[in-house]
mmCIF file of C-alpha atoms (C1' of nucleotides) in Angstrom:
data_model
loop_
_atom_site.group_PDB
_atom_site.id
_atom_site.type_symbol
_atom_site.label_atom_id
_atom_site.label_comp_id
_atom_site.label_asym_id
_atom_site.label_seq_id
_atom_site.Cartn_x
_atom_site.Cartn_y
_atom_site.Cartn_z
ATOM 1 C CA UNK A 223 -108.916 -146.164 94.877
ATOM 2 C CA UNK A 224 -107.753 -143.965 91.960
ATOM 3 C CA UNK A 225 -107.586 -140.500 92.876
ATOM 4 C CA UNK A 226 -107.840 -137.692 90.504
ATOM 5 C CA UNK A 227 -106.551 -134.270 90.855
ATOM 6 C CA UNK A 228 -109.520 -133.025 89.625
ATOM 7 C CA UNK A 229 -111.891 -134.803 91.944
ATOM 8 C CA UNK A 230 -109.401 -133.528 94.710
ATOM 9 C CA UNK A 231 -110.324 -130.032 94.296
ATOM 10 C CA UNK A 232 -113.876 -131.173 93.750
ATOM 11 C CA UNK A 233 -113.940 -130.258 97.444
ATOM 12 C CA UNK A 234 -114.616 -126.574 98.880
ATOM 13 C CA UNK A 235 -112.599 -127.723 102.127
ATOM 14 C CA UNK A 236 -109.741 -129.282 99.958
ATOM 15 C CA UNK A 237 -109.353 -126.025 97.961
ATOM 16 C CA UNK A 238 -109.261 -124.130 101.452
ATOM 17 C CA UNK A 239 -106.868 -126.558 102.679
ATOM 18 C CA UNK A 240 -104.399 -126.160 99.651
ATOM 19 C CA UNK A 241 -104.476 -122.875 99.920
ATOM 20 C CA UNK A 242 -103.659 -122.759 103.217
ATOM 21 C CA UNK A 243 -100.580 -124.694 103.140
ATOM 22 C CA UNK A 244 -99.405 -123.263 99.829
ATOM 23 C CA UNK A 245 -96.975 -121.189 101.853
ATOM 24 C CA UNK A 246 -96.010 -123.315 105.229
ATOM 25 C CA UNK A 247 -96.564 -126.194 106.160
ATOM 26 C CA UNK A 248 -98.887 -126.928 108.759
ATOM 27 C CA UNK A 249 -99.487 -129.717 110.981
ATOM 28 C CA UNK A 250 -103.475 -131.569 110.609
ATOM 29 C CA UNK A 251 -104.173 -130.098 113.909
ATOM 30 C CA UNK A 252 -103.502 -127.034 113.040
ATOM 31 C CA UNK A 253 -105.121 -127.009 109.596
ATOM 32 C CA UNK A 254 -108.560 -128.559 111.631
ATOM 33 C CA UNK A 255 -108.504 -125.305 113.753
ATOM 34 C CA UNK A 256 -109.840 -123.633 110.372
ATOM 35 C CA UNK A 257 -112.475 -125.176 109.590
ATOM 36 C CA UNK A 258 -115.865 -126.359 111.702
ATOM 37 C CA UNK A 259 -115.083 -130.211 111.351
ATOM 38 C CA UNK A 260 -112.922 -132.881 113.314
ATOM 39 C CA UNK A 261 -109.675 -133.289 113.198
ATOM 40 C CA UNK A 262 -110.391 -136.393 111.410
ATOM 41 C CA UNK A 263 -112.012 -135.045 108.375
ATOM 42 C CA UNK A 264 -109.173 -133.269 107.832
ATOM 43 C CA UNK A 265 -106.922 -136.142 108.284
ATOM 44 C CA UNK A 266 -109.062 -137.515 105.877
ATOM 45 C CA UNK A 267 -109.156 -135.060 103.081
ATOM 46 C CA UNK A 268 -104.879 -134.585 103.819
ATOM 47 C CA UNK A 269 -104.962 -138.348 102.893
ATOM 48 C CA UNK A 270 -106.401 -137.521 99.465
ATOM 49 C CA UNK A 271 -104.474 -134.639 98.868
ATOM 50 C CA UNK A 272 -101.365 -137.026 99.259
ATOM 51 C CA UNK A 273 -103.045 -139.948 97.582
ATOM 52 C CA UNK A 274 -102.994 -137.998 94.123
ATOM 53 C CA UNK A 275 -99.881 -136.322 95.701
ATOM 54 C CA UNK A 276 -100.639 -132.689 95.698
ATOM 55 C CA UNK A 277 -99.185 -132.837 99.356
ATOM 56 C CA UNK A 278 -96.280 -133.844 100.863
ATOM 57 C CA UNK A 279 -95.453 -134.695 104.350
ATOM 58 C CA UNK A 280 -92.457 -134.151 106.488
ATOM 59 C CA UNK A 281 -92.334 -136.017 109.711
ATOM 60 C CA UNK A 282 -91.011 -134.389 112.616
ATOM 61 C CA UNK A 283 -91.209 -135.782 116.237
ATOM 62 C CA UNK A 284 -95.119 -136.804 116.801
ATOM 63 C CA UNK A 285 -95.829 -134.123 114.239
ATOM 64 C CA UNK A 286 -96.614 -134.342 110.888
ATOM 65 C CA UNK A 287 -96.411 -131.025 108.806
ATOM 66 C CA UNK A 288 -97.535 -130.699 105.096
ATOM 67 C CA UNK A 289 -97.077 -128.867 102.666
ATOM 68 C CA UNK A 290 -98.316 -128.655 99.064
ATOM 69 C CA UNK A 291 -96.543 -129.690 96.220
ATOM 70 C CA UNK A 292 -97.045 -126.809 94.177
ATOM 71 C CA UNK A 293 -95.807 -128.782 90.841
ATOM 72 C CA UNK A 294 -98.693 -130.937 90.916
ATOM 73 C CA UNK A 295 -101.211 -127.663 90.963
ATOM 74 C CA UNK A 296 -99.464 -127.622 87.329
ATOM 75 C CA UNK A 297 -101.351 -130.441 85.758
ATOM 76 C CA UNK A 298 -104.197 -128.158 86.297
ATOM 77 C CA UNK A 299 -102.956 -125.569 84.246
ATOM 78 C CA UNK A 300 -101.752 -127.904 81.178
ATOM 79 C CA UNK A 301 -105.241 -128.882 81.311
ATOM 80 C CA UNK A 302 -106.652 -125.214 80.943
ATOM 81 C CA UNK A 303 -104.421 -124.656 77.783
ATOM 82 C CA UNK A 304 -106.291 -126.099 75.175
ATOM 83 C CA UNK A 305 -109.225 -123.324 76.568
ATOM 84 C CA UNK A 306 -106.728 -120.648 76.782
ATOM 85 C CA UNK A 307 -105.754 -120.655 73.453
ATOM 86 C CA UNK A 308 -109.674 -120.231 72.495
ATOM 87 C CA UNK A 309 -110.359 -117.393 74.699
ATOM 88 C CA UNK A 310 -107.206 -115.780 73.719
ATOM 89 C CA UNK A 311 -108.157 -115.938 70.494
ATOM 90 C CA UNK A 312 -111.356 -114.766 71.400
ATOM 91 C CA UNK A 313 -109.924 -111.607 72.939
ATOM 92 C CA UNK A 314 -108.139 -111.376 69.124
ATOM 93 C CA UNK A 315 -111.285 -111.082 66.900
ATOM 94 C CA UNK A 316 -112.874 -108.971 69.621
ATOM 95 C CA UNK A 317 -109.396 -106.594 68.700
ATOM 96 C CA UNK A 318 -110.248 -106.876 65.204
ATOM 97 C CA UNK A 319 -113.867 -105.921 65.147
ATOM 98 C CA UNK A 320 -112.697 -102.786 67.181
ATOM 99 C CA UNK A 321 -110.116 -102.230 64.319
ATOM 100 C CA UNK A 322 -112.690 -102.573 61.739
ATOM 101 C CA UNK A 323 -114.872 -100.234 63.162
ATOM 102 C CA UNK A 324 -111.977 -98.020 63.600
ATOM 103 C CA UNK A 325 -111.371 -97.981 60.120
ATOM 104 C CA UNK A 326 -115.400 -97.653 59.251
ATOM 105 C CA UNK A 327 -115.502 -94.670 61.048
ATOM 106 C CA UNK A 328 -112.704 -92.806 58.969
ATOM 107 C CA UNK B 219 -128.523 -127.668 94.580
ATOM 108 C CA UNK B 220 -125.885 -125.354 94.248
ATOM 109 C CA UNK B 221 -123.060 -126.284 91.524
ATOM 110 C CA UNK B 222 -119.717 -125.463 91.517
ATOM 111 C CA UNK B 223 -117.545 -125.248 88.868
ATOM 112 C CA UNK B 224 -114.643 -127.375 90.199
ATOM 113 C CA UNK B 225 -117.316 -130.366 90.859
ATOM 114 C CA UNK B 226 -118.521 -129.774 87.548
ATOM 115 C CA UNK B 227 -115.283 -130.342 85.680
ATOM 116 C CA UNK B 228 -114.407 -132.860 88.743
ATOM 117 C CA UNK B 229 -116.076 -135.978 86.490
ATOM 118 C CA UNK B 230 -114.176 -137.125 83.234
ATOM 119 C CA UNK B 231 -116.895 -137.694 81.665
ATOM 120 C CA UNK B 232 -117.741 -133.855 82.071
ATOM 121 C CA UNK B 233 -114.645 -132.999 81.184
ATOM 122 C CA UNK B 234 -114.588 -134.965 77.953
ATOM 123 C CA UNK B 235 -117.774 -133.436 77.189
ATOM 124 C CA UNK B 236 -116.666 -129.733 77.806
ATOM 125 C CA UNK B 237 -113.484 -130.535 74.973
ATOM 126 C CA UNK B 238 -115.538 -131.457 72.978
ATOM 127 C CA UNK B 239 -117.884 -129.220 72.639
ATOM 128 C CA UNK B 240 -115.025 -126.355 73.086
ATOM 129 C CA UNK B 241 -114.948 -126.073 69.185
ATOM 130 C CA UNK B 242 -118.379 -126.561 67.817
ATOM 131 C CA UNK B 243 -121.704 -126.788 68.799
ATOM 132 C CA UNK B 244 -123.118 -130.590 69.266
ATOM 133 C CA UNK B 245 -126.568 -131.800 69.755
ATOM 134 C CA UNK B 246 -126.412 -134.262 73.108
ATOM 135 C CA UNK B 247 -127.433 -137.215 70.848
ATOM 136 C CA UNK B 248 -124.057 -136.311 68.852
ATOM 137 C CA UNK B 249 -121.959 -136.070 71.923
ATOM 138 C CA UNK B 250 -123.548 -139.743 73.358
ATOM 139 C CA UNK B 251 -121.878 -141.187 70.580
ATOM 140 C CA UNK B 252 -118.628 -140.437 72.095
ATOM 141 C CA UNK B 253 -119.156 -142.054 75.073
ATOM 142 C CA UNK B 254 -119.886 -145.742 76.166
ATOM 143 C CA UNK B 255 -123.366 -144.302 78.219
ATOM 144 C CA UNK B 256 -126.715 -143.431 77.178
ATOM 145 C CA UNK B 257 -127.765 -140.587 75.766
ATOM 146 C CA UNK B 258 -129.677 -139.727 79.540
ATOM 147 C CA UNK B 259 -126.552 -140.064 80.820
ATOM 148 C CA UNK B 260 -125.146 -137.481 78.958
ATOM 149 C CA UNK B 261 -128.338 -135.164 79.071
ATOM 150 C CA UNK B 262 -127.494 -135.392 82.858
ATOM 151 C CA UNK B 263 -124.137 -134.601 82.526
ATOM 152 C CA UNK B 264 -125.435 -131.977 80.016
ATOM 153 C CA UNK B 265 -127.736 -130.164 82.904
ATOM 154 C CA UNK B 266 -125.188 -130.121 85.627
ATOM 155 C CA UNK B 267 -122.816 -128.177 82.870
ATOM 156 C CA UNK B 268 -125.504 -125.890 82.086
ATOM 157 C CA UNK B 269 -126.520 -125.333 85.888
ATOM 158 C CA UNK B 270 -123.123 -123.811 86.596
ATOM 159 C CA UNK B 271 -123.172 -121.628 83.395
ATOM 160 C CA UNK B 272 -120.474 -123.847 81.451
ATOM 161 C CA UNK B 273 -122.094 -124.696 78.377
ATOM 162 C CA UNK B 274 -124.918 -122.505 76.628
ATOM 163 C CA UNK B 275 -127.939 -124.006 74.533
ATOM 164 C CA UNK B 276 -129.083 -122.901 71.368
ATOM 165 C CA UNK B 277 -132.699 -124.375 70.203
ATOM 166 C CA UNK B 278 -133.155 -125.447 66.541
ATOM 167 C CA UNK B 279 -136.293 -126.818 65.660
ATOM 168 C CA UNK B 280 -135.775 -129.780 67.780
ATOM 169 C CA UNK B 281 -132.380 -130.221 68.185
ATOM 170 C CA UNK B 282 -130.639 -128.531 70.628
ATOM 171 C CA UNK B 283 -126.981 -127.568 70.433
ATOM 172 C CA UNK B 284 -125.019 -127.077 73.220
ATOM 173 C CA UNK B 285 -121.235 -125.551 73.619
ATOM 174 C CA UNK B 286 -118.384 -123.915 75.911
ATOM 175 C CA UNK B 287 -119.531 -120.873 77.822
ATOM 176 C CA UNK B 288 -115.976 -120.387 77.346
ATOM 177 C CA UNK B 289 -115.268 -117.242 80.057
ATOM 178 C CA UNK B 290 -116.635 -119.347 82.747
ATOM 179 C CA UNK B 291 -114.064 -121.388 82.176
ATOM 180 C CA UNK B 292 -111.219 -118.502 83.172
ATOM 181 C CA UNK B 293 -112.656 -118.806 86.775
ATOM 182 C CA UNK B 294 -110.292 -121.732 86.922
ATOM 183 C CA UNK B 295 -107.837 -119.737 85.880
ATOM 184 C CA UNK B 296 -108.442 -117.401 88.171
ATOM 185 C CA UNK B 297 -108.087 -119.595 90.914
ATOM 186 C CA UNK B 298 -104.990 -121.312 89.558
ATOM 187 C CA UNK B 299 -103.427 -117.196 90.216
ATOM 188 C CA UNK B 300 -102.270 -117.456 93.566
ATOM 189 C CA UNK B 301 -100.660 -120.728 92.678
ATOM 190 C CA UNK B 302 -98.953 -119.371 89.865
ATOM 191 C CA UNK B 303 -97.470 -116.901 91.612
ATOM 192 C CA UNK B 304 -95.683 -119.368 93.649
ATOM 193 C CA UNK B 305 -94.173 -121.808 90.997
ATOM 194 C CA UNK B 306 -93.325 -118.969 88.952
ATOM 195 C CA UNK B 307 -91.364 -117.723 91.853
ATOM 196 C CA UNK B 308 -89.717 -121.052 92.685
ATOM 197 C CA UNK B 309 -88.386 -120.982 88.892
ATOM 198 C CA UNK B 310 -86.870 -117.439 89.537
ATOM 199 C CA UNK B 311 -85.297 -118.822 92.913
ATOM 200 C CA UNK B 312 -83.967 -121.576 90.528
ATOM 201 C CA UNK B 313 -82.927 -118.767 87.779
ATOM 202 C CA UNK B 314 -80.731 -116.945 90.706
ATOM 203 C CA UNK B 315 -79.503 -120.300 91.826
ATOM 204 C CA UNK B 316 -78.110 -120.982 88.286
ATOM 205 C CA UNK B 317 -76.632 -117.685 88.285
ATOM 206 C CA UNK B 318 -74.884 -117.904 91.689
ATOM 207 C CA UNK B 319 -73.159 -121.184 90.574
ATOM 208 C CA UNK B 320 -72.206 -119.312 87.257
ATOM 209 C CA UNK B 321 -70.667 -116.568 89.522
ATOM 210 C CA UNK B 322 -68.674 -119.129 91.734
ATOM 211 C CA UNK B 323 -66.992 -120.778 88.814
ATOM 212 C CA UNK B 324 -65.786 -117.241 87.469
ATOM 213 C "C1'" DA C 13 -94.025 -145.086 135.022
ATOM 214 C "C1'" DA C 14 -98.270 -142.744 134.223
ATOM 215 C "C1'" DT C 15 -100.535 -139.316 131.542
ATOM 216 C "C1'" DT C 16 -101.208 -136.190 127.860
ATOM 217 C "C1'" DT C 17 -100.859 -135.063 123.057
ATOM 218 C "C1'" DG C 18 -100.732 -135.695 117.893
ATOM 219 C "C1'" DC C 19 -101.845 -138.608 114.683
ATOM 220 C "C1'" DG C 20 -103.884 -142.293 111.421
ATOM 221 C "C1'" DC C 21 -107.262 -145.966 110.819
ATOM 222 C "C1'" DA C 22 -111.706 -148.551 110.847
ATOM 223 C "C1'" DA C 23 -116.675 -148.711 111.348
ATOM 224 C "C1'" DT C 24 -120.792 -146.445 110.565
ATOM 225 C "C1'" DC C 25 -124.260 -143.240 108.602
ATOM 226 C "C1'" DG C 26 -126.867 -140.050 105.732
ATOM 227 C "C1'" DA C 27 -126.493 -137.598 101.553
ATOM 228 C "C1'" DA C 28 -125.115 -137.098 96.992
ATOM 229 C "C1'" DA C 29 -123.326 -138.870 92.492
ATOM 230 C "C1'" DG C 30 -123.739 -141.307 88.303
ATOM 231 C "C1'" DG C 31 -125.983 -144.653 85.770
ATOM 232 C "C1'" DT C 32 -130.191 -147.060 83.616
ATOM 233 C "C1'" DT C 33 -135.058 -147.560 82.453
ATOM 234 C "C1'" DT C 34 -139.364 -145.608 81.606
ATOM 235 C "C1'" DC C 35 -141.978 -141.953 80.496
ATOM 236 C "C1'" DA C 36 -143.993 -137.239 78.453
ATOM 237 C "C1'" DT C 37 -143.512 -133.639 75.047
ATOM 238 C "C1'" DA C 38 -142.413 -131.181 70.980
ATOM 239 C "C1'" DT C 39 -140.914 -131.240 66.253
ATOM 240 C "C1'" DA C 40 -140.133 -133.402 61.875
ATOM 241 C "C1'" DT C 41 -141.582 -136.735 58.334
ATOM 242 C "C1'" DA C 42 -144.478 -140.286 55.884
ATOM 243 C "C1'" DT D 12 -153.113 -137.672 60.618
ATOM 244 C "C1'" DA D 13 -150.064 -141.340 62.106
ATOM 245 C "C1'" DT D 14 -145.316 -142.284 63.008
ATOM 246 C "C1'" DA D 15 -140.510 -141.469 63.882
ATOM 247 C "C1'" DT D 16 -137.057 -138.642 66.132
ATOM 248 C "C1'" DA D 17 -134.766 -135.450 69.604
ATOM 249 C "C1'" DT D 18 -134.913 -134.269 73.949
ATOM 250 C "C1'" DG D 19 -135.707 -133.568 79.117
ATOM 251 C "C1'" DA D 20 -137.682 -135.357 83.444
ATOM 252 C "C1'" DA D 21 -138.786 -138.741 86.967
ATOM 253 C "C1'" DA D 22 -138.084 -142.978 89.465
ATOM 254 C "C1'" DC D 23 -134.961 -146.140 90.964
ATOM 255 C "C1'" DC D 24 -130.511 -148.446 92.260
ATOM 256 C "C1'" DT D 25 -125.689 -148.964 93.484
ATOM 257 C "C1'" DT D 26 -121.534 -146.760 94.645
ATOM 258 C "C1'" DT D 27 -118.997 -143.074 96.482
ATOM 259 C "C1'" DC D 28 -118.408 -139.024 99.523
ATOM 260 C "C1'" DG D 29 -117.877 -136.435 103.622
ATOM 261 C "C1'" DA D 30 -118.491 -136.449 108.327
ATOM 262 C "C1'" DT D 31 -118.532 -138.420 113.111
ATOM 263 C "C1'" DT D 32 -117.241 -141.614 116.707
ATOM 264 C "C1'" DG D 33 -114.250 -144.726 118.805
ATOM 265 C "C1'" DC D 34 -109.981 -146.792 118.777
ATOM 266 C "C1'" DG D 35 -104.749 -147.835 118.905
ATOM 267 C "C1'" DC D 36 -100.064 -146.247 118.704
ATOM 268 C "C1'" DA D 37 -96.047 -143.453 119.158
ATOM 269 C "C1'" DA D 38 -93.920 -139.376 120.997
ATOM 270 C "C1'" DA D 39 -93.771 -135.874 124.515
ATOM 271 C "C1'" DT D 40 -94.568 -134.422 129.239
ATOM 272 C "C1'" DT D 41 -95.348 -135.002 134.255
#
DNA sequence: AATTTGCGCAATCGAAAGGTTTCATATATA
DNA sequence: TATATATGAAACCTTTCGATTGCGCAAATT
């Protein structure tokens, strides 16, 4: 199925789980410990995570630690711009009614 | 039910929705004519927005106009921080990186 | 060699999502 | 006043989601 990065941090448990590994890597059994559900869910969500390929995986013996793949988290952000520039500008007239008033009150 | 912002903008549809109503005010019969759904549809869509405090109404006789509760949308933003931090950093590792190589060819 | 450990995968299940159709209600228009 | 229009709400259906359970396989340990 098409996976969206969106829909991947849909999920309260996937945001906790990026998060998580955003500085080290950590191995599913590990992440699990974290959180009340199987080891299994987490496999699960770690498989969409790498489906839209926010995570990466390094394989090392039976182990198998990931880690995010912080560039991804980017497409987020290049999403938010188009809003950015509207609250920024937001921010602006709320400067200029303060300057206005400023001058009113001289 | 509870929403959450992140499911909220987790559907395209939604998303669409939330650009396009970013700049001006739209009735949801105006914004259905974007879209290959019904107006219900949308009105759905529409509720689930307004549940999570994304869009704001604004009656008129019998039209209603909906658009962008734009500062709920910095809560993204604000979760996007502690990522940030991190890719920003990786482009300064990068930056020193650069500048080590510079040194060694002096 | 036998057992334990770490892992992914498949089947299954209840809940939720997203859509359509049908309705009720309020406002505008003839 | 009768009719058309704008909208939300409810009922229903199909698909997807998130979780559990049970399994198989490969690597480590005994």
């Amino acid at each position: 199925m098409r996976r969206d990065i969106f829909q991947a941090i849909a999920d309260p448990t996937r945001r906790a789980i990026i998060t998580l590994i955003a500085f080290q890597a950590m191995t599913p059994n590990a992440i699990a410990e974290n959180f009340n559900t199987t080891r299994q869910a987490v496999s699960k969500h770690l498989r969409i995570l790498a489906e839209c390929e926010l995570v990466k995986q390094e394989h090392q013996g039976r182990e198998i630690y990931y880690s995010l793949e912080i560039d991804k988290m980017k497409e987020i952000d290049k999403w938010l711009e188009q809003f950015r520039k509207i609250w920024e500008n937001r921010f602006n007239q709320l400067d200029n009614l303060l300057l206005t008033i400023k001058k009113a009150e001289k």
